[in-house]
Amino acid sequence: ITLDSGAAINIEPAVGSAILLDGTVSIDAGVITGVTDLAMVSTATSGIALDVQTTALTTGHAFRLNVDDSLTASATKTLCHIDYDKAGVTASSAVSNTKGLAIGLNDAATNHADGVVIMTGAEISLSSANAQGTIAMTGVSLKVGVTEIGDVANTLGLLMQVMDGGTDIKML
């Protein structure tokens, strides 16, 4: 354990060893394992930020959620749950605009004329390896205004903007 000139604490284990926190969380070569809950309680303007900066992501994932589940009992699960509760009153003439999930894919490169760029905002793939029992699959379920409280004229189930000449919906 050392203290550098910027007052940062450096913990460097012996070669081949890892840092063990609380007997559970292990840090080894930049990989953290054993964390079961990561929580932040704050009045700050932002929560936990994941900032991935790479200049050569050719394969792999910038962010990956990998869940291996072998549970055989009945259960209801959510792999990625976004829970946002707005409690503050929006002031007169103010606008409160909240997006549950915002995906922005932007290609700013000058691509070669013979190159192919494929961008998919979201891909949902559902499959089952077994046809026994009842198999129910829903690719997308939209529930908008189901409480029937809101402005009907401004409530949309699906809003699409497709370039001129593009296909709005293509069923295969």
PDB file of C-alpha atoms in Angstrom:
ATOM      1  CA  ILE A   1       0.000   0.000   0.000  1.00  0.00           C
ATOM      2  CA  THR A   2       1.473   3.341  -1.036  1.00  0.00           C
ATOM      3  CA  LEU A   3       0.351   6.951  -1.156  1.00  0.00           C
ATOM      4  CA  ASP A   4       1.257   8.802  -4.358  1.00  0.00           C
ATOM      5  CA  SER A   5       1.963  12.530  -4.784  1.00  0.00           C
ATOM      6  CA  GLY A   6      -1.700  13.226  -5.581  1.00  0.00           C
ATOM      7  CA  ALA A   7      -2.787  11.647  -2.265  1.00  0.00           C
ATOM      8  CA  ALA A   8      -4.219   8.578  -4.026  1.00  0.00           C
ATOM      9  CA  ILE A   9      -3.923   5.287  -2.183  1.00  0.00           C
ATOM     10  CA  ASN A  10      -2.353   2.597  -4.350  1.00  0.00           C
ATOM     11  CA  ILE A  11      -2.978  -1.022  -3.405  1.00  0.00           C
ATOM     12  CA  GLU A  12      -0.849  -3.418  -5.416  1.00  0.00           C
ATOM     13  CA  PRO A  13      -0.937  -7.094  -4.429  1.00  0.00           C
ATOM     14  CA  ALA A  14       1.942  -9.458  -5.003  1.00  0.00           C
ATOM     15  CA  VAL A  15       2.247 -10.990  -8.478  1.00  0.00           C
ATOM     16  CA  GLY A  16      -0.428 -13.652  -8.972  1.00  0.00           C
ATOM     17  CA  SER A  17      -2.528 -12.382  -6.059  1.00  0.00           C
ATOM     18  CA  ALA A  18      -5.787 -10.446  -5.928  1.00  0.00           C
ATOM     19  CA  ILE A  19      -7.216  -7.800  -3.616  1.00  0.00           C
ATOM     20  CA  LEU A  20     -10.002  -9.233  -1.434  1.00  0.00           C
ATOM     21  CA  LEU A  21     -12.524  -6.872   0.152  1.00  0.00           C
ATOM     22  CA  ASP A  22     -14.816  -8.000   2.961  1.00  0.00           C
ATOM     23  CA  GLY A  23     -13.937 -11.616   2.225  1.00  0.00           C
ATOM     24  CA  THR A  24     -16.166 -11.594  -0.892  1.00  0.00           C
ATOM     25  CA  VAL A  25     -15.258  -8.959  -3.467  1.00  0.00           C
ATOM     26  CA  SER A  26     -12.130  -9.783  -5.445  1.00  0.00           C
ATOM     27  CA  ILE A  27     -10.167  -7.416  -7.678  1.00  0.00           C
ATOM     28  CA  ASP A  28      -7.676  -9.128  -9.935  1.00  0.00           C
ATOM     29  CA  ALA A  29      -6.049  -7.503 -12.983  1.00  0.00           C
ATOM     30  CA  GLY A  30      -8.844  -4.924 -13.225  1.00  0.00           C
ATOM     31  CA  VAL A  31     -11.661  -7.498 -13.041  1.00  0.00           C
ATOM     32  CA  ILE A  32     -14.041  -7.207 -10.086  1.00  0.00           C
ATOM     33  CA  THR A  33     -15.976 -10.306  -9.002  1.00  0.00           C
ATOM     34  CA  GLY A  34     -18.172 -11.180  -6.042  1.00  0.00           C
ATOM     35  CA  VAL A  35     -20.261  -7.999  -6.027  1.00  0.00           C
ATOM     36  CA  THR A  36     -23.917  -8.832  -5.393  1.00  0.00           C
ATOM     37  CA  ASP A  37     -25.276  -5.298  -5.066  1.00  0.00           C
ATOM     38  CA  LEU A  38     -24.016  -1.920  -6.201  1.00  0.00           C
ATOM     39  CA  ALA A  39     -25.991   0.934  -4.716  1.00  0.00           C
ATOM     40  CA  MET A  40     -25.729   4.705  -4.667  1.00  0.00           C
ATOM     41  CA  VAL A  41     -27.875   6.992  -2.565  1.00  0.00           C
ATOM     42  CA  SER A  42     -27.286  10.614  -3.388  1.00  0.00           C
ATOM     43  CA  THR A  43     -28.892  13.936  -4.127  1.00  0.00           C
ATOM     44  CA  ALA A  44     -26.337  14.511  -6.875  1.00  0.00           C
ATOM     45  CA  THR A  45     -27.492  15.345 -10.398  1.00  0.00           C
ATOM     46  CA  SER A  46     -26.353  11.978 -11.730  1.00  0.00           C
ATOM     47  CA  GLY A  47     -26.169   8.445 -10.410  1.00  0.00           C
ATOM     48  CA  ILE A  48     -23.688   5.734 -11.217  1.00  0.00           C
ATOM     49  CA  ALA A  49     -22.014   6.403 -14.546  1.00  0.00           C
ATOM     50  CA  LEU A  50     -20.492   3.782 -16.777  1.00  0.00           C
ATOM     51  CA  ASP A  51     -18.131   5.524 -19.157  1.00  0.00           C
ATOM     52  CA  VAL A  52     -16.615   3.168 -21.684  1.00  0.00           C
ATOM     53  CA  GLN A  53     -14.098   4.776 -24.004  1.00  0.00           C
ATOM     54  CA  THR A  54     -12.492   2.667 -26.667  1.00  0.00           C
ATOM     55  CA  THR A  55     -10.879   3.493 -29.954  1.00  0.00           C
ATOM     56  CA  ALA A  56     -10.823  -0.012 -31.411  1.00  0.00           C
ATOM     57  CA  LEU A  57     -13.919  -1.976 -30.403  1.00  0.00           C
ATOM     58  CA  THR A  58     -13.938  -4.374 -33.342  1.00  0.00           C
ATOM     59  CA  THR A  59     -15.606  -7.319 -31.613  1.00  0.00           C
ATOM     60  CA  GLY A  60     -17.105  -7.853 -28.220  1.00  0.00           C
ATOM     61  CA  HIS A  61     -19.236  -5.524 -26.156  1.00  0.00           C
ATOM     62  CA  ALA A  62     -18.872  -2.069 -24.668  1.00  0.00           C
ATOM     63  CA  PHE A  63     -21.349  -3.113 -21.986  1.00  0.00           C
ATOM     64  CA  ARG A  64     -22.439  -6.690 -21.441  1.00  0.00           C
ATOM     65  CA  LEU A  65     -24.964  -8.164 -19.057  1.00  0.00           C
ATOM     66  CA  ASN A  66     -24.425 -11.907 -18.923  1.00  0.00           C
ATOM     67  CA  VAL A  67     -26.851 -13.896 -16.771  1.00  0.00           C
ATOM     68  CA  ASP A  68     -26.568 -17.672 -16.516  1.00  0.00           C
ATOM     69  CA  ASP A  69     -29.684 -19.015 -14.848  1.00  0.00           C
ATOM     70  CA  SER A  70     -30.333 -22.669 -14.059  1.00  0.00           C
ATOM     71  CA  LEU A  71     -33.350 -22.170 -11.800  1.00  0.00           C
ATOM     72  CA  THR A  72     -36.031 -24.816 -12.401  1.00  0.00           C
ATOM     73  CA  ALA A  73     -38.709 -23.499 -10.030  1.00  0.00           C
ATOM     74  CA  SER A  74     -41.407 -20.965 -10.896  1.00  0.00           C
ATOM     75  CA  ALA A  75     -40.117 -17.416 -10.935  1.00  0.00           C
ATOM     76  CA  THR A  76     -40.723 -14.023 -12.531  1.00  0.00           C
ATOM     77  CA  LYS A  77     -37.532 -12.237 -13.526  1.00  0.00           C
ATOM     78  CA  THR A  78     -36.416  -8.984 -15.064  1.00  0.00           C
ATOM     79  CA  LEU A  79     -32.907  -8.820 -16.506  1.00  0.00           C
ATOM     80  CA  CYS A  80     -32.750  -5.064 -16.824  1.00  0.00           C
ATOM     81  CA  HIS A  81     -35.206  -3.079 -14.743  1.00  0.00           C
ATOM     82  CA  ILE A  82     -35.513   0.670 -15.040  1.00  0.00           C
ATOM     83  CA  ASP A  83     -37.591   2.117 -12.229  1.00  0.00           C
ATOM     84  CA  TYR A  84     -38.060   5.855 -12.298  1.00  0.00           C
ATOM     85  CA  ASP A  85     -40.415   7.562  -9.883  1.00  0.00           C
ATOM     86  CA  LYS A  86     -40.988  11.280 -10.415  1.00  0.00           C
ATOM     87  CA  ALA A  87     -42.237  12.939  -7.269  1.00  0.00           C
ATOM     88  CA  GLY A  88     -41.560  16.610  -7.967  1.00  0.00           C
ATOM     89  CA  VAL A  89     -44.286  18.815  -9.429  1.00  0.00           C
ATOM     90  CA  THR A  90     -43.399  20.241 -12.830  1.00  0.00           C
ATOM     91  CA  ALA A  91     -43.669  24.012 -12.578  1.00  0.00           C
ATOM     92  CA  SER A  92     -45.875  26.174 -14.759  1.00  0.00           C
ATOM     93  CA  SER A  93     -44.462  26.477 -18.316  1.00  0.00           C
ATOM     94  CA  ALA A  94     -41.701  23.982 -17.458  1.00  0.00           C
ATOM     95  CA  VAL A  95     -41.066  20.810 -19.440  1.00  0.00           C
ATOM     96  CA  SER A  96     -40.115  17.490 -17.860  1.00  0.00           C
ATOM     97  CA  ASN A  97     -38.889  15.085 -20.569  1.00  0.00           C
ATOM     98  CA  THR A  98     -37.810  11.629 -19.374  1.00  0.00           C
ATOM     99  CA  LYS A  99     -36.659   8.759 -21.578  1.00  0.00           C
ATOM    100  CA  GLY A 100     -36.601   5.279 -20.055  1.00  0.00           C
ATOM    101  CA  LEU A 101     -34.080   4.086 -22.606  1.00  0.00           C
ATOM    102  CA  ALA A 102     -32.291   6.205 -25.165  1.00  0.00           C
ATOM    103  CA  ILE A 103     -30.192   4.495 -27.811  1.00  0.00           C
ATOM    104  CA  GLY A 104     -28.113   6.648 -30.136  1.00  0.00           C
ATOM    105  CA  LEU A 105     -26.057   5.051 -32.881  1.00  0.00           C
ATOM    106  CA  ASN A 106     -24.221   7.605 -34.977  1.00  0.00           C
ATOM    107  CA  ASP A 107     -21.774   6.829 -37.769  1.00  0.00           C
ATOM    108  CA  ALA A 108     -19.635   9.918 -38.329  1.00  0.00           C
ATOM    109  CA  ALA A 109     -16.965   8.103 -40.337  1.00  0.00           C
ATOM    110  CA  THR A 110     -16.327   8.533 -44.033  1.00  0.00           C
ATOM    111  CA  ASN A 111     -16.959   4.974 -45.140  1.00  0.00           C
ATOM    112  CA  HIS A 112     -15.435   3.387 -48.222  1.00  0.00           C
ATOM    113  CA  ALA A 113     -17.813   3.204 -51.198  1.00  0.00           C
ATOM    114  CA  ASP A 114     -17.568  -0.600 -51.194  1.00  0.00           C
ATOM    115  CA  GLY A 115     -18.066  -0.860 -47.435  1.00  0.00           C
ATOM    116  CA  VAL A 116     -21.258  -1.875 -45.663  1.00  0.00           C
ATOM    117  CA  VAL A 117     -22.477  -0.248 -42.458  1.00  0.00           C
ATOM    118  CA  ILE A 118     -25.321  -1.970 -40.628  1.00  0.00           C
ATOM    119  CA  MET A 119     -26.826  -0.216 -37.627  1.00  0.00           C
ATOM    120  CA  THR A 120     -29.575  -1.782 -35.515  1.00  0.00           C
ATOM    121  CA  GLY A 121     -31.021   0.325 -32.716  1.00  0.00           C
ATOM    122  CA  ALA A 122     -32.422  -2.641 -30.832  1.00  0.00           C
ATOM    123  CA  GLU A 123     -32.552  -6.322 -31.635  1.00  0.00           C
ATOM    124  CA  ILE A 124     -34.853  -8.604 -29.726  1.00  0.00           C
ATOM    125  CA  SER A 125     -34.420 -12.329 -30.188  1.00  0.00           C
ATOM    126  CA  LEU A 126     -36.562 -14.884 -28.368  1.00  0.00           C
ATOM    127  CA  SER A 127     -36.247 -18.627 -28.803  1.00  0.00           C
ATOM    128  CA  SER A 128     -36.933 -21.854 -27.006  1.00  0.00           C
ATOM    129  CA  ALA A 129     -34.907 -25.062 -27.230  1.00  0.00           C
ATOM    130  CA  ASN A 130     -37.852 -27.168 -26.113  1.00  0.00           C
ATOM    131  CA  ALA A 131     -41.410 -27.361 -27.466  1.00  0.00           C
ATOM    132  CA  GLN A 132     -42.907 -29.147 -24.447  1.00  0.00           C
ATOM    133  CA  GLY A 133     -45.440 -27.357 -22.309  1.00  0.00           C
ATOM    134  CA  THR A 134     -46.768 -23.901 -23.058  1.00  0.00           C
ATOM    135  CA  ILE A 135     -44.215 -21.601 -24.672  1.00  0.00           C
ATOM    136  CA  ALA A 136     -45.332 -17.957 -24.703  1.00  0.00           C
ATOM    137  CA  MET A 137     -43.116 -15.336 -26.348  1.00  0.00           C
ATOM    138  CA  THR A 138     -43.718 -11.635 -26.823  1.00  0.00           C
ATOM    139  CA  GLY A 139     -41.120  -9.633 -28.744  1.00  0.00           C
ATOM    140  CA  VAL A 140     -42.357  -6.222 -27.646  1.00  0.00           C
ATOM    141  CA  SER A 141     -45.187  -5.329 -25.306  1.00  0.00           C
ATOM    142  CA  LEU A 142     -46.192  -1.675 -25.294  1.00  0.00           C
ATOM    143  CA  LYS A 143     -48.443  -0.426 -22.518  1.00  0.00           C
ATOM    144  CA  VAL A 144     -49.029   3.261 -22.937  1.00  0.00           C
ATOM    145  CA  GLY A 145     -51.540   5.174 -20.871  1.00  0.00           C
ATOM    146  CA  VAL A 146     -53.090   2.012 -19.440  1.00  0.00           C
ATOM    147  CA  THR A 147     -54.161   3.957 -16.353  1.00  0.00           C
ATOM    148  CA  GLU A 148     -56.257   6.114 -18.703  1.00  0.00           C
ATOM    149  CA  ILE A 149     -54.855   9.220 -17.070  1.00  0.00           C
ATOM    150  CA  GLY A 150     -53.234  11.582 -19.518  1.00  0.00           C
ATOM    151  CA  ASP A 151     -53.821  13.647 -22.610  1.00  0.00           C
ATOM    152  CA  VAL A 152     -55.349  11.369 -25.272  1.00  0.00           C
ATOM    153  CA  ALA A 153     -54.378  13.708 -28.108  1.00  0.00           C
ATOM    154  CA  ASN A 154     -50.699  13.417 -27.114  1.00  0.00           C
ATOM    155  CA  THR A 155     -50.582   9.705 -26.224  1.00  0.00           C
ATOM    156  CA  LEU A 156     -48.974   7.480 -28.848  1.00  0.00           C
ATOM    157  CA  GLY A 157     -48.389   3.740 -28.849  1.00  0.00           C
ATOM    158  CA  LEU A 158     -45.636   3.892 -31.443  1.00  0.00           C
ATOM    159  CA  LEU A 159     -43.990   6.860 -33.134  1.00  0.00           C
ATOM    160  CA  MET A 160     -41.735   6.268 -36.116  1.00  0.00           C
ATOM    161  CA  GLN A 161     -39.801   8.597 -38.350  1.00  0.00           C
ATOM    162  CA  VAL A 162     -38.299   6.874 -41.377  1.00  0.00           C
ATOM    163  CA  MET A 163     -36.318   8.568 -44.127  1.00  0.00           C
ATOM    164  CA  ASP A 164     -38.198   9.290 -47.353  1.00  0.00           C
ATOM    165  CA  GLY A 165     -38.416   6.127 -49.411  1.00  0.00           C
ATOM    166  CA  GLY A 166     -37.651   3.929 -46.401  1.00  0.00           C
ATOM    167  CA  THR A 167     -39.912   1.146 -45.158  1.00  0.00           C
ATOM    168  CA  ASP A 168     -42.001   1.940 -42.091  1.00  0.00           C
ATOM    169  CA  ILE A 169     -42.748  -1.656 -41.122  1.00  0.00           C
ATOM    170  CA  LYS A 170     -41.512  -4.767 -42.896  1.00  0.00           C
ATOM    171  CA  MET A 171     -43.031  -8.051 -41.838  1.00  0.00           C
ATOM    172  CA  LEU A 172     -41.051 -11.222 -42.620  1.00  0.00           C
TER     173      LEU A 172
END
